[in-house]
Short mmCIF file of C-alpha atoms in Angstrom, two decimals:
data_model
loop_
_atom_site.label_atom_id
_atom_site.label_comp_id
_atom_site.label_asym_id
_atom_site.label_seq_id
_atom_site.Cartn_x
_atom_site.Cartn_y
_atom_site.Cartn_z
CA MET A 23 -87.82 -120.24 97.26
CA ILE A 24 -87.14 -123.47 95.88
CA PRO A 25 -89.63 -125.57 97.08
CA THR A 26 -92.40 -122.81 95.89
CA LEU A 27 -91.31 -122.76 92.74
CA LEU A 28 -91.16 -126.32 91.97
CA GLY A 29 -94.94 -126.45 93.28
CA ILE A 30 -96.05 -123.81 91.11
CA MET A 31 -94.23 -125.33 88.23
CA LEU A 32 -96.00 -128.52 89.26
CA LEU A 33 -99.60 -127.32 89.84
CA ASN A 34 -99.56 -125.49 86.66
CA PHE A 35 -98.21 -128.56 84.81
CA VAL A 36 -100.63 -130.88 86.42
CA ILE A 37 -103.74 -128.31 85.40
CA VAL A 38 -102.61 -127.68 81.74
CA GLN A 39 -102.21 -131.34 81.24
CA ALA A 40 -105.66 -132.13 82.37
CA ALA A 41 -107.19 -129.29 80.63
CA PRO A 42 -108.87 -130.47 77.24
CA GLY A 43 -106.92 -129.54 74.03
CA GLY A 44 -103.19 -129.21 73.16
CA PRO A 45 -100.32 -128.95 70.77
CA VAL A 46 -101.18 -132.16 69.28
CA GLU A 47 -104.93 -131.66 68.95
CA LYS A 48 -104.41 -128.25 67.39
CA MET A 49 -102.31 -129.87 64.86
CA LEU A 50 -104.55 -132.68 64.21
CA ALA A 51 -107.40 -129.76 63.81
CA ASP A 52 -105.47 -128.23 61.14
CA ILE A 53 -104.34 -131.58 59.35
CA GLN A 54 -107.50 -131.38 56.74
CA GLY A 55 -105.88 -128.49 55.32
CA LEU A 56 -102.07 -129.81 55.59
CA ASP A 57 -99.75 -126.73 54.01
CA SER A 58 -95.86 -126.88 53.27
CA ASP A 59 -95.19 -125.35 56.42
CA VAL A 60 -97.06 -128.63 58.53
CA GLN A 61 -95.49 -130.85 55.95
CA ALA A 62 -92.18 -129.91 56.60
CA ARG A 63 -92.57 -129.82 60.59
CA LEU A 64 -93.71 -133.56 60.02
CA GLY A 65 -91.14 -134.33 57.45
CA GLY A 66 -93.57 -136.06 55.36
CA SER A 67 -96.00 -135.95 52.58
CA GLY A 68 -99.50 -134.68 53.44
CA ASP A 69 -100.91 -137.80 51.54
CA MET A 70 -100.26 -139.75 54.66
CA ALA A 71 -102.86 -137.50 57.06
CA MET A 72 -105.29 -138.78 54.65
CA ASN A 73 -105.04 -142.38 54.92
CA SER A 74 -108.46 -143.19 56.45
CA SER A 75 -108.26 -146.97 55.82
CA THR A 76 -105.61 -147.08 58.34
CA GLY A 77 -106.67 -144.47 60.83
CA SER A 78 -107.19 -145.34 64.43
CA SER A 79 -110.59 -145.13 65.98
CA ASN A 80 -109.05 -145.76 69.49
CA SER A 81 -106.67 -142.76 69.33
CA GLN A 82 -106.66 -140.92 73.00
CA TYR A 83 -107.12 -137.72 70.58
CA ARG A 84 -110.34 -136.40 69.58
CA GLY A 85 -108.96 -134.97 65.83
CA ALA A 86 -107.12 -138.60 65.08
CA GLN A 87 -109.78 -140.64 63.94
CA GLY A 88 -109.17 -141.16 60.02
CA LEU A 89 -105.65 -140.69 60.18
CA ASP A 90 -102.72 -142.74 59.83
CA PRO A 91 -101.32 -143.64 63.47
CA GLU A 92 -97.87 -143.48 62.41
CA LEU A 93 -98.90 -139.74 61.52
CA VAL A 94 -100.31 -139.08 64.83
CA ALA A 95 -97.20 -140.99 66.51
CA ARG A 96 -94.98 -138.34 64.49
CA ILE A 97 -96.56 -135.39 66.03
CA GLU A 98 -96.46 -136.61 69.09
CA LYS A 99 -92.80 -137.43 68.92
CA LEU A 100 -92.53 -133.45 67.49
CA TYR A 101 -94.09 -132.20 70.60
CA GLY A 102 -92.50 -134.46 72.98
CA PHE A 103 -95.63 -136.11 73.84
CA ASP A 104 -94.61 -139.50 73.24
CA LYS A 105 -92.99 -139.56 76.69
CA PRO A 106 -95.10 -140.00 79.86
CA ALA A 107 -96.15 -136.61 81.70
CA TRP A 108 -93.66 -137.42 84.76
CA GLU A 109 -91.12 -137.79 82.61
CA ARG A 110 -91.91 -134.50 80.49
CA PHE A 111 -92.03 -132.65 83.47
CA PHE A 112 -88.61 -133.54 85.27
CA VAL A 113 -87.04 -132.96 81.70
CA MET A 114 -88.43 -129.69 81.70
CA ILE A 115 -87.34 -128.56 85.15
CA LYS A 116 -83.66 -130.03 84.53
CA ASN A 117 -83.47 -127.59 81.42
CA TYR A 118 -85.19 -124.75 82.94
CA ALA A 119 -82.69 -125.25 85.80
CA VAL A 120 -79.80 -124.02 83.45
CA PHE A 121 -82.43 -121.42 81.77
CA ASP A 122 -82.85 -123.84 78.54
CA PHE A 123 -86.71 -122.78 77.87
CA GLY A 124 -86.63 -124.76 74.22
CA GLU A 125 -88.41 -123.53 71.30
CA SER A 126 -91.69 -122.32 70.75
CA PHE A 127 -94.20 -124.72 68.86
CA PHE A 128 -95.39 -122.39 66.36
CA ARG A 129 -93.23 -119.32 66.22
CA ASP A 130 -89.93 -121.19 65.14
CA LYS A 131 -88.03 -119.19 67.79
CA SER A 132 -86.89 -119.94 71.23
CA VAL A 133 -88.42 -118.86 74.25
CA THR A 134 -85.68 -116.59 75.37
CA ASP A 135 -85.64 -114.80 72.34
CA LEU A 136 -89.50 -114.39 72.37
CA VAL A 137 -89.21 -112.97 75.61
CA LEU A 138 -86.48 -110.62 75.04
CA GLU A 139 -88.19 -109.51 71.99
CA LYS A 140 -91.23 -108.61 73.77
CA MET A 141 -89.75 -107.58 77.10
CA PRO A 142 -89.10 -103.84 76.09
CA VAL A 143 -93.22 -103.16 75.69
CA SER A 144 -94.10 -104.45 79.24
CA ILE A 145 -91.03 -102.83 80.62
CA SER A 146 -92.14 -99.68 79.03
CA LEU A 147 -96.01 -99.99 80.89
CA GLY A 148 -94.68 -101.25 83.79
CA LEU A 149 -91.87 -98.70 84.37
CA TRP A 150 -94.05 -95.53 83.52
CA SER A 151 -96.79 -96.96 85.54
CA THR A 152 -95.27 -97.30 88.56
CA LEU A 153 -93.49 -94.08 88.34
CA ILE A 154 -96.85 -92.09 87.99
CA ILE A 155 -98.73 -94.30 90.57
CA TYR A 156 -95.87 -93.46 93.14
CA LEU A 157 -95.92 -89.78 92.19
CA ILE A 158 -99.59 -89.70 92.81
CA SER A 159 -100.28 -91.98 95.56
CA ILE A 160 -97.68 -90.93 98.27
CA PRO A 161 -98.45 -87.35 97.95
CA LEU A 162 -102.04 -88.02 97.96
CA GLY A 163 -101.66 -90.36 100.77
CA ILE A 164 -100.04 -88.19 102.98
CA LYS A 165 -102.35 -85.37 102.14
CA LYS A 166 -105.13 -87.40 103.01
CA ALA A 167 -103.52 -88.52 106.25
CA LEU A 168 -102.88 -84.50 107.17
CA THR A 169 -106.75 -83.92 106.50
CA ASP A 170 -108.50 -87.04 107.61
CA GLY A 171 -112.09 -86.55 107.76
CA SER A 172 -112.25 -83.32 105.66
CA LYS A 173 -114.18 -82.73 102.66
CA PHE A 174 -110.98 -83.33 100.39
CA ASP A 175 -110.23 -86.74 102.38
CA VAL A 176 -114.06 -87.57 101.70
CA TRP A 177 -114.47 -86.82 98.02
CA THR A 178 -111.07 -88.19 97.09
CA SER A 179 -111.79 -91.59 98.70
CA SER A 180 -114.84 -91.54 96.45
CA VAL A 181 -112.95 -91.28 93.52
CA ILE A 182 -110.29 -93.90 94.74
CA ILE A 183 -113.19 -96.38 95.46
CA VAL A 184 -114.43 -95.87 91.95
CA GLY A 185 -110.89 -96.42 90.24
CA TYR A 186 -110.55 -99.45 92.50
CA ALA A 187 -113.86 -100.95 91.89
CA ILE A 188 -113.49 -100.55 88.08
CA PRO A 189 -111.10 -102.91 86.32
CA GLY A 190 -108.31 -101.52 84.59
CA PHE A 191 -109.04 -103.30 81.13
CA LEU A 192 -112.79 -101.87 81.24
CA PHE A 193 -110.97 -98.13 81.73
CA GLY A 194 -108.88 -99.04 78.85
CA VAL A 195 -111.82 -99.82 76.66
CA LEU A 196 -113.56 -96.72 77.59
CA LEU A 197 -110.52 -94.72 76.60
CA ILE A 198 -110.65 -96.22 73.21
CA VAL A 199 -114.15 -95.30 72.72
CA PHE A 200 -113.90 -91.86 73.83
CA PHE A 201 -110.08 -90.99 72.68
CA ALA A 202 -108.94 -93.25 70.08
CA GLY A 203 -111.62 -93.02 67.19
CA GLY A 204 -114.35 -95.17 69.08
CA SER A 205 -117.21 -92.86 69.08
CA TYR A 206 -116.08 -89.64 69.97
CA LEU A 207 -112.64 -88.20 69.61
CA ASP A 208 -109.69 -89.74 67.58
CA TRP A 209 -106.73 -87.84 69.46
CA PHE A 210 -104.68 -91.06 70.21
CA PRO A 211 -103.45 -93.98 68.14
CA LEU A 212 -104.96 -97.45 69.14
CA ARG A 213 -101.76 -99.91 68.05
CA GLY A 214 -98.30 -100.31 69.07
CA LEU A 215 -95.82 -98.30 70.84
CA THR A 216 -94.32 -96.29 67.80
CA SER A 217 -95.86 -94.86 64.35
CA SER A 218 -94.98 -96.70 61.12
CA ASN A 219 -92.62 -93.85 60.14
CA PHE A 220 -90.44 -93.85 63.65
CA GLU A 221 -87.21 -94.62 62.31
CA SER A 222 -87.10 -91.32 59.69
CA MET A 223 -88.20 -88.92 62.65
CA THR A 224 -85.99 -86.85 64.76
CA PHE A 225 -85.00 -87.66 68.48
CA THR A 226 -87.25 -84.84 69.82
CA GLN A 227 -90.17 -86.25 67.83
CA GLN A 228 -89.58 -90.12 68.55
CA ILE A 229 -89.57 -89.11 72.25
CA LEU A 230 -93.21 -87.46 71.65
CA ASP A 231 -94.15 -90.38 69.20
CA TYR A 232 -93.30 -92.56 72.04
CA ALA A 233 -95.11 -90.45 74.73
CA TRP A 234 -98.27 -90.17 72.67
CA HIS A 235 -98.84 -93.82 72.11
CA LEU A 236 -98.25 -94.48 75.88
CA VAL A 237 -100.97 -92.39 77.09
CA LEU A 238 -104.03 -94.30 77.05
CA PRO A 239 -102.53 -97.81 78.08
CA VAL A 240 -100.50 -96.18 81.14
CA THR A 241 -103.58 -94.02 81.87
CA ALA A 242 -105.76 -97.21 81.95
CA ILE A 243 -103.17 -99.13 84.23
CA VAL A 244 -102.67 -95.81 86.67
CA ILE A 245 -106.33 -95.24 87.49
CA GLY A 246 -106.79 -98.56 88.45
CA GLY A 247 -103.39 -99.12 90.32
CA PHE A 248 -103.07 -96.06 92.22
CA ALA A 249 -105.90 -96.93 94.85
CA THR A 250 -104.33 -99.26 97.16
CA LEU A 251 -100.84 -97.53 97.49
CA THR A 252 -102.65 -94.17 98.47
CA MET A 253 -104.87 -95.86 101.22
CA LEU A 254 -101.66 -97.63 102.26
CA THR A 255 -99.77 -94.42 102.69
CA LYS A 256 -102.56 -92.82 104.09
CA ASN A 257 -103.11 -95.31 107.03
CA SER A 258 -99.36 -95.63 107.38
CA PHE A 259 -99.02 -92.04 108.10
CA LEU A 260 -102.04 -92.08 110.46
CA ASP A 261 -100.71 -94.55 112.59
CA GLU A 262 -97.79 -92.74 112.86
CA ILE A 263 -99.00 -89.17 113.68
CA LYS A 264 -100.84 -90.55 116.54
CA LYS A 265 -97.78 -92.11 118.44
CA GLN A 266 -96.13 -90.76 121.30
CA TYR A 267 -93.28 -89.86 119.88
CA VAL A 268 -95.00 -87.16 117.56
CA VAL A 269 -96.47 -85.59 120.56
CA THR A 270 -93.40 -84.92 122.27
CA ALA A 271 -91.54 -83.41 119.24
CA LYS A 272 -94.45 -80.92 118.77
CA ALA A 273 -94.20 -80.37 122.65
CA LYS A 274 -90.63 -79.46 122.10
CA GLY A 275 -91.60 -76.72 119.50
CA LEU A 276 -91.00 -78.50 116.55
CA SER A 277 -92.62 -77.31 113.38
CA ASP A 278 -95.31 -79.50 111.68
CA ASN A 279 -93.10 -79.95 108.64
CA ARG A 280 -89.90 -80.76 110.40
CA VAL A 281 -92.01 -83.61 112.23
CA LEU A 282 -93.51 -84.77 109.57
CA TYR A 283 -90.75 -85.25 107.35
CA GLY A 284 -87.85 -85.39 109.97
CA HIS A 285 -89.42 -88.26 112.23
CA VAL A 286 -92.70 -89.37 110.74
CA PHE A 287 -91.81 -89.85 107.06
CA ARG A 288 -89.27 -92.28 107.46
CA ASN A 289 -91.29 -94.68 109.71
CA ALA A 290 -94.46 -94.07 107.97
CA MET A 291 -92.73 -94.99 104.66
CA LEU A 292 -91.27 -98.23 105.50
CA ILE A 293 -94.00 -100.63 104.71
CA VAL A 294 -94.59 -98.25 101.23
CA ILE A 295 -91.04 -98.73 100.03
CA ALA A 296 -90.28 -102.26 101.32
CA GLY A 297 -93.49 -103.17 99.20
CA MET A 298 -91.89 -101.73 96.11
CA PRO A 299 -90.24 -104.80 94.72
CA ALA A 300 -93.45 -106.65 94.99
CA ALA A 301 -95.73 -103.84 93.04
CA LEU A 302 -92.97 -103.79 90.10
CA ILE A 303 -93.25 -107.43 89.48
CA GLY A 304 -97.36 -107.04 89.58
CA ILE A 305 -97.20 -104.18 87.13
CA PHE A 306 -94.34 -105.25 84.92
CA PHE A 307 -95.87 -108.72 84.25
CA THR A 308 -99.30 -109.16 85.24
CA GLY A 309 -101.47 -105.99 85.72
CA SER A 310 -100.52 -105.03 82.06
CA MET A 311 -101.69 -108.17 80.31
CA LEU A 312 -105.31 -107.02 79.49
CA ILE A 313 -104.19 -103.67 78.59
CA GLU A 314 -101.74 -105.06 76.02
CA VAL A 315 -104.25 -107.29 74.50
CA ILE A 316 -107.13 -104.39 74.42
CA PHE A 317 -104.51 -101.57 72.91
CA SER A 318 -102.59 -104.38 70.46
CA LEU A 319 -99.13 -103.87 72.24
CA ASP A 320 -96.92 -106.98 71.21
CA GLY A 321 -95.44 -107.23 74.72
CA LEU A 322 -95.14 -110.35 77.12
CA GLY A 323 -98.88 -110.23 78.23
CA LEU A 324 -99.83 -110.42 74.63
CA LEU A 325 -97.22 -113.12 74.09
CA GLY A 326 -98.88 -115.27 77.03
CA PHE A 327 -101.88 -114.71 75.93
CA GLU A 328 -101.56 -116.25 72.47
CA ALA A 329 -99.19 -118.76 73.80
CA VAL A 330 -102.62 -120.08 75.84
CA LEU A 331 -104.92 -119.88 72.66
CA ASN A 332 -102.13 -121.92 70.78
CA ARG A 333 -101.49 -124.30 73.66
CA ASP A 334 -97.61 -123.22 72.95
CA TYR A 335 -96.55 -124.93 76.09
CA PRO A 336 -92.71 -123.79 76.05
CA VAL A 337 -93.95 -120.33 75.85
CA MET A 338 -96.39 -120.79 78.58
CA PHE A 339 -94.06 -122.55 81.08
CA GLY A 340 -90.89 -120.89 80.19
CA THR A 341 -92.52 -117.40 80.87
CA LEU A 342 -94.44 -118.89 84.11
CA TYR A 343 -90.74 -119.91 85.28
CA VAL A 344 -89.31 -116.72 84.87
CA PHE A 345 -92.21 -114.39 86.18
CA THR A 346 -92.11 -117.01 89.46
CA LEU A 347 -88.73 -116.78 89.86
CA LEU A 348 -88.70 -113.12 89.69
CA GLY A 349 -91.38 -112.55 91.90
CA LEU A 350 -89.66 -114.91 94.30
CA ILE A 351 -86.38 -112.81 94.23
CA LEU A 352 -88.30 -109.44 94.49
CA LYS A 353 -89.91 -110.56 97.81
CA LEU A 354 -86.83 -111.73 99.35
CA LEU A 355 -85.62 -108.20 98.21
CA SER A 356 -88.80 -106.78 100.23
CA ASP A 357 -87.73 -108.71 103.29
CA LEU A 358 -84.22 -107.46 102.88
CA THR A 359 -85.47 -103.83 102.40
CA TYR A 360 -87.42 -103.94 105.51
CA VAL A 361 -83.98 -104.65 107.25
CA VAL A 362 -82.36 -101.93 105.53
CA ILE A 363 -84.81 -99.43 106.20
CA ASP A 364 -85.26 -100.11 109.81
CA PRO A 365 -82.34 -102.00 111.46
CA ARG A 366 -84.95 -102.81 114.54
CA ILE A 367 -85.97 -105.81 112.37
CA ASP A 368 -83.93 -108.73 113.25
CA PHE A 369 -85.06 -111.96 111.89
CA GLU A 370 -82.20 -113.72 113.23
CA SER A 371 -83.59 -112.96 116.93
CA ARG A 372 -87.07 -114.32 115.65
CA GLU A 373 -85.49 -117.71 114.66
CA GLY A 374 -83.97 -117.95 118.73
#
């Protein structure tokens, strides 16, 4: 896990460093309209910015022409770019090892505070989406396995293929057009998870208001997310139903339901349940990013999107580190879940 984590961080660090633009360039692009906030950051007067007579024409930054080299050096130091890239990387990893993610370049908050502030929105989307996807996919997958080849199986497969082929964010756009005041109905709100008067509502009203705001974004995630799990459940049950122990159990006079839920279910659900941790991290932190952007939900997805646009490197790399670490831990939990569910799996004997 540790080499994988370091490799992912190093690869993304190199890509970001090679990409055009950055926090220094962004500051230089805004320098002509220097305001009090920027002056406070630099600790000096805006007059220095306009001193073109001492400007450096050989600067590595495209927006530095006509600016005082001392100002450019201040901006580099402000964002830590006065050090070589390799040194910045090792300092970053050293700090991240103790979960010190630093301060955001443009939000005047620590990365940790920003992540904790945005986490409830992403957890809301991920939790309810995952719950609904599993509640739909597992019964549907079992039904499709039991009626394999029937008309029900064929038309539900067609619906699943369509849902899988169309991205969730496109469904989100369609839902806005049809149900959020786009071109037809205006039944659901377009922004946020709660209304502006949420605090003045009763507890029951708050629950209903929260659910009302969640309907469209969760629907957009669910429509594009249940296809894979449904087909996985179906194929897993089909594989188990065809095994010899099922034939033997039926020959002994056991009912179909007893065979299905007493014998087949546990074995068939092994791969489905063991994949749940990985599914959670995918839905929580990646699958909802574009949905958050489309529905203007102030969660981790929107935070990451804005961090990329603003070249807010501490937020970019801090969230990448946290999500990668969580993903690796949940992958380990997936492996451990296999062993708990099926004691026949023995990793130690494989090593031998």
